[in-house]
Tab-separated table of C-alpha atoms and ligand atoms in Angstrom:
chain	number	residue	atom	x	y	z
E	1	MET	CA	-33.482	-39.676	47.385
E	2	ASP	CA	-32.612	-37.299	43.529
E	3	ARG	CA	-35.657	-35.267	43.166
E	4	ASP	CA	-34.544	-32.230	41.588
E	5	LYS	CA	-37.221	-31.431	39.055
E	6	ILE	CA	-36.990	-32.886	35.202
E	7	LEU	CA	-35.474	-30.078	33.417
E	8	LEU	CA	-37.633	-31.045	29.488
E	9	THR	CA	-34.961	-27.433	28.585
E	10	PRO	CA	-32.248	-27.756	25.347
E	11	GLY	CA	-30.016	-26.637	28.771
E	12	PRO	CA	-29.461	-27.054	31.782
E	13	LEU	CA	-30.781	-30.226	31.369
E	14	THR	CA	-30.509	-32.744	33.766
E	15	THR	CA	-28.100	-35.079	34.515
E	16	THR	CA	-27.282	-37.808	36.017
E	17	LEU	CA	-26.218	-37.867	40.409
E	18	ARG	CA	-22.780	-39.878	38.699
E	19	THR	CA	-22.572	-35.794	37.545
E	20	LYS	CA	-23.441	-33.894	40.221
E	21	LEU	CA	-21.096	-35.644	42.173
E	22	ALA	CA	-18.209	-35.391	40.255
E	23	MET	CA	-18.259	-31.708	41.364
E	24	LEU	CA	-17.863	-32.291	44.864
E	25	LYS	CA	-14.506	-31.832	44.569
E	26	ASP	CA	-11.523	-29.135	44.404
E	27	TRP	CA	-9.005	-28.887	41.892
E	28	GLY	CA	-6.244	-26.834	41.109
E	29	SER	CA	-5.848	-25.191	37.336
E	30	TRP	CA	-2.079	-25.599	37.332
E	31	ASP	CA	-2.400	-29.293	38.744
E	32	ALA	CA	-0.635	-32.995	37.095
E	33	ASP	CA	-4.080	-33.707	37.617
E	34	PHE	CA	-6.424	-31.538	35.911
E	35	ASN	CA	-4.523	-30.669	33.964
E	36	ALA	CA	-5.215	-35.377	32.487
E	37	VAL	CA	-8.708	-34.095	32.564
E	38	THR	CA	-8.990	-31.869	30.673
E	39	ALA	CA	-6.649	-33.943	27.491
E	40	SER	CA	-8.494	-36.631	27.873
E	41	VAL	CA	-11.831	-34.530	27.747
E	42	ARG	CA	-9.984	-33.102	24.626
E	43	ALA	CA	-8.786	-36.415	23.450
E	44	SER	CA	-13.063	-37.322	24.035
E	45	LEU	CA	-14.094	-34.735	21.845
E	46	LEU	CA	-12.278	-35.295	18.967
E	47	ASN	CA	-13.206	-39.335	18.853
E	48	ILE	CA	-16.968	-38.084	19.259
E	49	ILE	CA	-16.989	-36.498	14.848
E	50	TYR	CA	-13.609	-38.807	14.014
E	51	GLY	CA	-12.169	-35.661	13.945
E	52	THR	CA	-8.133	-37.407	15.444
E	53	GLY	CA	-5.668	-36.018	13.562
E	54	SER	CA	-7.529	-34.197	11.048
E	55	HIS	CA	-8.716	-31.483	13.540
E	56	VAL	CA	-7.523	-29.392	16.696
E	57	VAL	CA	-10.266	-29.504	20.270
E	58	VAL	CA	-10.249	-26.394	22.619
E	59	PRO	CA	-12.132	-25.536	25.055
E	60	LEU	CA	-13.952	-22.470	25.664
E	61	GLN	CA	-15.410	-21.168	29.304
E	62	GLY	CA	-18.706	-19.783	29.228
E	63	SER	CA	-22.518	-20.102	27.542
E	64	GLY	CA	-22.198	-21.635	24.204
E	65	THR	CA	-22.935	-18.380	23.170
E	66	PHE	CA	-18.900	-17.503	23.292
E	67	SER	CA	-17.812	-20.125	21.457
E	68	VAL	CA	-19.831	-19.853	18.229
E	69	GLU	CA	-18.397	-15.802	19.298
E	70	ALA	CA	-15.015	-16.764	19.665
E	71	ALA	CA	-15.303	-19.158	16.639
E	72	VAL	CA	-16.410	-16.099	14.359
E	73	ALA	CA	-13.684	-13.782	16.683
E	74	THR	CA	-11.029	-16.581	14.888
E	75	LEU	CA	-11.741	-18.341	12.116
E	76	VAL	CA	-12.865	-14.819	9.935
E	77	PRO	CA	-11.059	-12.139	8.470
E	78	ARG	CA	-11.480	-9.055	10.106
E	79	ASP	CA	-12.530	-8.026	5.924
E	80	GLY	CA	-14.000	-11.120	5.404
E	81	HIS	CA	-18.213	-11.925	4.235
E	82	VAL	CA	-19.856	-13.949	6.501
E	83	LEU	CA	-23.311	-15.455	4.697
E	84	VAL	CA	-25.438	-16.465	7.914
E	85	LEU	CA	-28.825	-18.796	6.696
E	86	ASP	CA	-31.073	-18.133	9.055
E	87	ASN	CA	-34.210	-19.790	9.594
E	88	GLY	CA	-34.703	-19.094	13.466
E	89	ALA	CA	-33.825	-17.548	16.662
E	90	TYR	CA	-30.409	-19.090	17.386
E	91	CYS	CA	-29.166	-17.768	13.894
E	92	LYS	CA	-30.155	-14.615	14.251
E	93	ARG	CA	-28.790	-14.620	17.004
E	94	ALA	CA	-25.080	-15.461	14.810
E	95	ALA	CA	-26.266	-13.034	12.983
E	96	ARG	CA	-25.247	-9.833	14.753
E	97	LEU	CA	-22.250	-11.360	16.494
E	98	THR	CA	-20.471	-11.143	13.520
E	99	GLN	CA	-22.143	-7.248	13.199
E	100	LEU	CA	-21.387	-6.682	16.393
E	101	MET	CA	-18.143	-8.065	16.066
E	102	GLY	CA	-16.825	-5.951	12.702
E	103	ARG	CA	-17.501	-8.483	9.706
E	104	ARG	CA	-19.050	-8.381	7.414
E	105	CYS	CA	-22.376	-9.841	6.985
E	106	THR	CA	-25.212	-10.910	5.013
E	107	VAL	CA	-28.291	-13.201	5.896
E	108	LEU	CA	-30.554	-15.629	3.922
E	109	ASP	CA	-34.016	-15.669	4.616
E	110	PHE	CA	-35.575	-19.302	4.848
E	111	ASP	CA	-38.852	-20.549	6.713
E	112	GLU	CA	-38.813	-20.427	10.232
E	113	ALA	CA	-41.208	-23.997	10.049
E	114	LYS	CA	-38.745	-25.465	6.654
E	115	PRO	CA	-34.195	-26.363	6.810
E	116	VAL	CA	-32.432	-24.011	4.891
E	117	SER	CA	-32.249	-25.079	1.205
E	118	ALA	CA	-28.385	-26.247	-0.365
E	119	ALA	CA	-29.948	-25.643	-2.990
E	120	VAL	CA	-30.576	-22.213	-2.107
E	121	LEU	CA	-27.087	-21.605	-0.718
E	122	ASP	CA	-25.429	-22.675	-4.029
E	123	GLN	CA	-26.933	-20.958	-6.560
E	124	TYR	CA	-26.510	-17.600	-3.266
E	125	LEU	CA	-22.580	-18.411	-3.503
E	126	SER	CA	-23.108	-18.961	-7.941
E	127	THR	CA	-23.280	-15.283	-7.600
E	128	ASN	CA	-22.149	-13.410	-4.699
E	129	PRO	CA	-18.216	-13.957	-4.481
E	130	THR	CA	-17.276	-12.205	-2.467
E	131	ILE	CA	-18.768	-14.366	0.844
E	132	THR	CA	-15.391	-16.234	2.502
E	133	HIS	CA	-16.959	-18.278	5.422
E	134	VAL	CA	-20.809	-19.540	6.065
E	135	VAL	CA	-22.025	-19.885	9.221
E	136	MET	CA	-25.601	-22.359	9.523
E	137	ILE	CA	-26.939	-23.834	12.439
E	138	HIS	CA	-27.265	-27.480	12.779
E	139	CYS	CA	-30.343	-27.553	15.133
E	140	GLU	CA	-31.978	-25.261	15.443
E	141	THR	CA	-33.629	-24.876	18.522
E	142	GLY	CA	-35.546	-22.380	18.462
E	143	ALA	CA	-38.279	-24.549	16.070
E	144	GLY	CA	-36.701	-27.501	16.817
E	145	VAL	CA	-35.630	-27.825	12.848
E	146	LEU	CA	-32.719	-30.483	11.706
E	147	ASN	CA	-31.040	-28.313	8.596
E	148	PRO	CA	-29.505	-30.159	5.984
E	149	LEU	CA	-25.896	-30.607	7.160
E	150	GLN	CA	-23.613	-32.618	4.344
E	151	ALA	CA	-25.392	-31.425	1.822
E	152	VAL	CA	-24.741	-27.465	3.322
E	153	ALA	CA	-21.049	-28.506	3.670
E	154	ASP	CA	-20.949	-29.806	0.457
E	155	VAL	CA	-22.356	-27.125	-1.233
E	156	CYS	CA	-19.077	-24.600	0.852
E	157	GLN	CA	-16.693	-26.926	-0.364
E	158	ALA	CA	-17.841	-26.797	-4.052
E	159	HIS	CA	-17.532	-23.230	-3.761
E	160	SER	CA	-14.087	-23.472	-1.462
E	161	LYS	CA	-15.950	-21.443	1.086
E	162	GLY	CA	-15.432	-21.882	5.086
E	163	LEU	CA	-18.341	-23.280	6.571
E	164	ILE	CA	-18.238	-22.812	10.380
E	165	VAL	CA	-21.059	-24.913	12.071
E	166	ASP	CA	-23.425	-24.437	14.968
E	167	ALA	CA	-23.909	-27.956	16.399
E	168	MET	CA	-24.885	-26.800	19.785
E	169	SER	CA	-27.724	-28.403	20.419
E	170	SER	CA	-27.461	-31.208	18.003
E	171	PHE	CA	-23.241	-32.124	18.532
E	172	GLY	CA	-23.698	-35.924	20.902
E	173	ALA	CA	-26.950	-37.011	19.548
E	174	LEU	CA	-26.991	-36.921	15.834
E	175	GLU	CA	-24.313	-38.072	14.280
E	176	ILE	CA	-21.348	-35.470	13.145
E	177	ASP	CA	-17.953	-37.028	11.047
E	178	ALA	CA	-15.480	-34.925	10.154
E	179	ARG	CA	-14.798	-37.974	7.901
E	180	LYS	CA	-17.348	-36.864	5.509
E	181	THR	CA	-18.470	-34.205	6.482
E	182	ARG	CA	-16.234	-31.222	6.142
E	183	PHE	CA	-16.325	-28.259	8.100
E	184	ASP	CA	-13.484	-25.744	9.122
E	185	ALA	CA	-15.420	-25.134	12.588
E	186	LEU	CA	-18.401	-26.945	15.215
E	187	ILE	CA	-19.075	-26.192	17.922
E	188	ALA	CA	-20.804	-27.604	21.036
E	189	ALA	CA	-20.591	-26.950	24.948
E	190	SER	CA	-20.587	-29.434	28.131
E	191	GLY	CA	-24.517	-28.483	28.668
E	192	LYS	CA	-26.788	-29.486	25.794
E	193	CYS	CA	-26.738	-33.752	24.847
E	194	LEU	CA	-23.468	-34.366	26.066
E	195	GLU	CA	-25.330	-34.166	29.417
E	196	GLY	CA	-23.272	-31.989	31.508
E	197	VAL	CA	-23.349	-29.208	33.599
E	198	PRO	CA	-23.354	-25.425	31.747
E	199	GLY	CA	-20.535	-23.838	32.004
E	200	MET	CA	-17.898	-24.654	29.028
E	201	GLY	CA	-18.581	-24.559	25.134
E	202	PHE	CA	-16.272	-26.510	23.064
E	203	VAL	CA	-14.954	-25.655	19.111
E	204	PHE	CA	-13.280	-27.715	16.409
E	205	ILE	CA	-11.163	-26.183	14.333
E	206	ARG	CA	-9.894	-28.242	11.142
E	207	GLN	CA	-6.153	-28.589	10.936
E	208	ALA	CA	-5.443	-27.480	7.755
E	209	VAL	CA	-7.852	-23.590	8.548
E	210	LEU	CA	-5.866	-23.863	12.191
E	211	ALA	CA	-2.503	-21.472	10.980
E	212	GLY	CA	-4.569	-19.149	9.277
E	213	CYS	CA	-6.131	-18.429	12.556
E	214	ALA	CA	-2.916	-16.017	14.058
E	215	GLY	CA	-3.864	-12.787	15.347
E	216	GLN	CA	-8.296	-12.744	13.959
E	217	SER	CA	-9.632	-12.396	17.322
E	218	GLN	CA	-9.614	-8.899	17.503
E	219	SER	CA	-11.116	-10.233	21.549
E	220	LEU	CA	-8.220	-11.364	23.690
E	221	ALA	CA	-10.277	-13.417	26.546
E	222	MET	CA	-12.154	-15.216	23.299
E	223	ASP	CA	-8.852	-15.614	20.657
E	224	LEU	CA	-9.284	-19.670	20.104
E	225	PHE	CA	-6.343	-19.722	18.633
E	226	ASP	CA	-4.559	-17.963	21.465
E	227	GLN	CA	-6.569	-20.235	23.912
E	228	TYR	CA	-5.137	-23.258	20.971
E	229	ILE	CA	-2.042	-22.424	21.451
E	230	TYR	CA	-0.999	-22.444	25.283
E	231	MET	CA	-3.351	-25.570	25.816
E	232	GLU	CA	-0.493	-27.689	23.567
E	233	LYS	CA	2.309	-25.588	25.108
E	234	THR	CA	1.023	-26.374	28.988
E	235	GLY	CA	-2.253	-29.063	28.830
E	236	GLN	CA	-3.269	-26.028	31.448
E	237	TRP	CA	-5.877	-23.401	29.887
E	238	ARG	CA	-4.730	-19.920	29.339
E	239	PHE	CA	-7.362	-18.428	32.263
E	240	THR	CA	-8.608	-19.549	34.499
E	241	PRO	CA	-11.124	-23.150	34.433
E	242	PRO	CA	-14.592	-23.835	34.837
E	243	THR	CA	-12.728	-26.582	37.037
E	244	HIS	CA	-15.876	-28.734	38.495
E	245	VAL	CA	-17.662	-28.459	34.895
E	246	VAL	CA	-14.598	-30.345	32.730
E	247	VAL	CA	-15.175	-32.823	35.660
E	248	ALA	CA	-17.992	-33.483	35.713
E	249	LEU	CA	-18.053	-33.224	31.435
E	250	HIS	CA	-15.085	-36.503	31.890
E	251	GLU	CA	-17.806	-37.982	33.708
E	252	ALA	CA	-20.399	-37.477	31.335
E	253	ILE	CA	-18.622	-38.223	28.916
E	254	ALA	CA	-17.486	-41.531	30.582
E	255	GLN	CA	-21.305	-42.423	30.855
E	256	PHE	CA	-21.827	-41.097	26.826
E	257	GLU	CA	-19.222	-44.476	26.169
E	258	ALA	CA	-20.968	-46.377	28.289
E	259	GLU	CA	-24.002	-45.928	26.861
E	260	GLY	CA	-22.915	-46.927	23.485
E	261	GLY	CA	-21.657	-43.600	21.950
E	262	GLN	CA	-23.649	-41.513	19.444
E	263	PRO	CA	-25.836	-43.792	17.916
E	264	ALA	CA	-27.352	-45.276	21.846
E	265	ARG	CA	-28.223	-42.302	22.536
E	266	LEU	CA	-29.669	-40.973	19.492
E	267	LEU	CA	-31.603	-44.061	19.668
E	268	ARG	CA	-32.895	-42.987	23.222
E	269	TYR	CA	-33.784	-39.465	22.943
E	270	THR	CA	-35.893	-40.444	19.341
E	271	ARG	CA	-37.980	-42.548	21.899
E	272	ASN	CA	-37.953	-39.724	24.991
E	273	TYR	CA	-38.925	-37.668	21.604
E	274	ASP	CA	-41.997	-41.036	20.134
E	275	THR	CA	-43.128	-41.386	23.468
E	276	LEU	CA	-43.956	-37.219	23.693
E	277	VAL	CA	-45.187	-36.298	20.370
E	278	SER	CA	-48.005	-39.191	20.519
E	279	GLY	CA	-48.598	-38.660	24.741
E	280	MET	CA	-48.817	-35.400	23.650
E	281	ALA	CA	-51.768	-35.591	20.437
E	282	LYS	CA	-53.582	-38.058	23.152
E	283	LEU	CA	-53.587	-34.824	24.799
E	284	GLY	CA	-54.589	-32.392	21.740
E	285	PHE	CA	-51.290	-30.913	21.322
E	286	LYS	CA	-49.947	-30.935	17.528
E	287	PRO	CA	-46.759	-29.919	16.035
E	288	PHE	CA	-45.363	-27.046	15.416
E	289	LEU	CA	-43.750	-28.735	12.455
E	290	ASP	CA	-44.200	-31.424	9.864
E	291	ALA	CA	-42.322	-35.045	11.088
E	292	THR	CA	-40.575	-35.104	8.605
E	293	VAL	CA	-37.921	-31.345	9.316
E	294	GLN	CA	-38.332	-31.643	13.011
E	295	SER	CA	-35.509	-33.391	15.102
E	296	PRO	CA	-36.085	-35.878	17.937
E	297	ILE	CA	-33.878	-33.129	20.373
E	298	ILE	CA	-37.136	-30.585	20.743
E	299	VAL	CA	-40.270	-30.074	19.723
E	300	THR	CA	-42.433	-26.881	19.496
E	301	PHE	CA	-45.832	-27.143	20.629
E	302	HIS	CA	-49.159	-25.266	19.696
E	303	ALA	CA	-50.039	-23.362	23.016
E	304	PRO	CA	-54.450	-24.100	22.982
E	305	ASP	CA	-56.411	-21.885	21.248
E	306	THR	CA	-58.034	-20.278	24.336
E	307	PRO	CA	-58.147	-17.320	25.921
E	308	LYS	CA	-57.886	-19.558	29.473
E	309	TYR	CA	-54.425	-20.502	28.792
E	310	ASP	CA	-51.150	-18.207	29.312
E	311	PHE	CA	-47.664	-19.991	30.205
E	312	LYS	CA	-46.094	-18.377	33.046
E	313	SER	CA	-49.518	-20.459	34.307
E	314	PHE	CA	-48.885	-23.324	32.377
E	315	TYR	CA	-45.532	-24.027	33.823
E	316	ALA	CA	-45.969	-22.743	36.953
E	317	ALA	CA	-48.398	-25.559	36.876
E	318	VAL	CA	-46.399	-28.328	35.170
E	319	ARG	CA	-43.780	-27.562	37.302
E	320	ALA	CA	-45.120	-27.813	40.998
E	321	ARG	CA	-45.760	-31.606	39.560
E	322	GLY	CA	-41.908	-31.686	38.805
E	323	PHE	CA	-41.303	-30.668	35.397
E	324	LEU	CA	-39.629	-27.297	33.783
E	325	LEU	CA	-41.018	-26.192	30.398
E	326	TYR	CA	-39.564	-23.848	27.643
E	327	PRO	CA	-40.932	-21.553	26.234
E	328	GLY	CA	-42.227	-20.814	22.832
E	329	LYS	CA	-39.322	-19.099	20.187
E	330	LEU	CA	-41.876	-17.581	17.209
E	331	THR	CA	-42.354	-14.638	16.385
E	332	GLN	CA	-45.816	-15.037	14.913
E	333	ILE	CA	-47.466	-17.873	17.048
E	334	GLU	CA	-48.302	-18.422	20.570
E	335	THR	CA	-46.305	-21.392	20.993
E	336	PHE	CA	-44.363	-24.010	24.035
E	337	ARG	CA	-41.144	-26.244	23.921
E	338	VAL	CA	-40.653	-29.401	25.026
E	339	GLY	CA	-36.950	-30.779	25.485
E	340	CYS	CA	-35.866	-34.607	24.783
E	341	ILE	CA	-32.571	-34.767	25.097
E	342	GLY	CA	-31.103	-34.645	29.463
E	343	ALA	CA	-30.950	-37.898	31.337
E	344	ILE	CA	-34.777	-38.719	31.300
E	345	ASP	CA	-35.848	-40.990	29.655
E	346	PRO	CA	-39.384	-42.499	28.146
E	347	HIS	CA	-41.129	-43.720	31.205
E	348	ASP	CA	-40.080	-40.440	32.688
E	349	MET	CA	-41.461	-38.900	29.345
E	350	THR	CA	-44.845	-40.474	30.697
E	351	GLN	CA	-45.063	-39.438	33.823
E	352	ALA	CA	-44.006	-35.572	32.218
E	353	ILE	CA	-47.039	-36.221	30.070
E	354	HIS	CA	-49.589	-37.369	33.475
E	355	ALA	CA	-47.942	-33.712	35.239
E	356	ILE	CA	-49.034	-31.632	31.810
E	357	GLU	CA	-52.788	-33.194	32.017
E	358	LEU	CA	-52.671	-32.849	35.900
E	359	ALA	CA	-51.192	-29.181	34.452
E	360	MET	CA	-54.364	-28.488	32.391
E	361	GLN	CA	-57.215	-29.744	34.428
E	362	ASP	CA	-56.146	-27.185	38.170
E	363	ILE	CA	-56.735	-24.429	35.532
E	364	GLY	CA	-59.143	-25.471	33.779
E	365	LEU	CA	-58.535	-26.162	30.484
Q	401	PLP	C1	-28.013	-23.642	23.455
Q	401	PLP	C2	-27.376	-23.338	22.276
Q	401	PLP	C3	-26.697	-22.261	21.645
Q	401	PLP	C4	-26.089	-21.744	23.130
Q	401	PLP	O1	-26.706	-20.911	23.870
Q	401	PLP	P1	-26.007	-20.509	25.653
Q	401	PLP	O2	-27.744	-19.676	25.797
Q	401	PLP	O3	-24.883	-19.669	25.339
Q	401	PLP	O4	-25.447	-21.765	26.167
Q	401	PLP	C5	-26.563	-22.272	20.332
Q	401	PLP	N1	-27.132	-22.093	19.529
Q	401	PLP	C6	-28.165	-23.663	19.934
Q	401	PLP	C7	-27.855	-23.677	18.755
Q	401	PLP	C8	-28.406	-23.159	21.251
Q	401	PLP	O5	-29.348	-24.749	20.901
């Protein structure tokens, strides 16, 4: 029986036994069988955003951040000027990697409890013509806020600015339609809502901007343009691929499609979310965010307001009952997070809440 602990974390997350079993085989990176898996994964990914014919998808080895870094390096010219819409920890990370790669970077600050504002962006772009690219995070996994992708994309299009979207924790669960929403690049990864294992990211690039990306990256390994050209020419990854991760993602995508694709996944995650929030309310836990700005991906809860509480012992007590929680990522107040994503259903969530209830008794809360 599959008795792994259930991961209530936003990646790595709980995967199905079928996805895990897909990794029990060795693959040659030059072999036609493996190249066919890569091609199939790429075609399926483009399909999910309705981007076939208008966009390309470039996979890259590494965790999700590697692909964000690669996207900025590949898309933004060395004399470009990036504006990061900042309402949380992942936005700050995007700004930092942009600066470290030597691109001019300006940060537009927003409240971490609220979505970024397309109207404020519109005004900012009107008076700051040097900006070439805007970077936004679709779902800010730090607190769990859902940012207005369509409205930001519309403003960027109106001002003829490039848009780079970190959709790491939303892709596959929330609707992203490249026919309606204009972006230059959009980034996600294997180990989030597609429910694969971690180890690779992928970047959708609009074909119209692709040719202009040649030679812009200051990094050899992270150059998505080179990776794309090589992959198109040979069907292979430029450097050693994470073979087991790729075949696991292939298997995970087959299950994603069989479940009913993005709408079905959103429905299951929303049920997980509803079960979580109502169950936690009965135990006295309050979400940090207003429900209207909350994504059904991850929920930040206020920690119990008592000196008896510390995250480490709370975590350990819940862990002993088979569930892994996630620490908070807010700077000012004590919180913890619970992910609603992964191969879990409302029944698992109910059990998780029961485990949390017993853990609270353990530590005398
Ligand atoms: C998970 C995640 C990333 C990538 O994090 P890694 O630890 O590098 O995989 C980036 N942005 C967001 C919004 C995420 O949720």
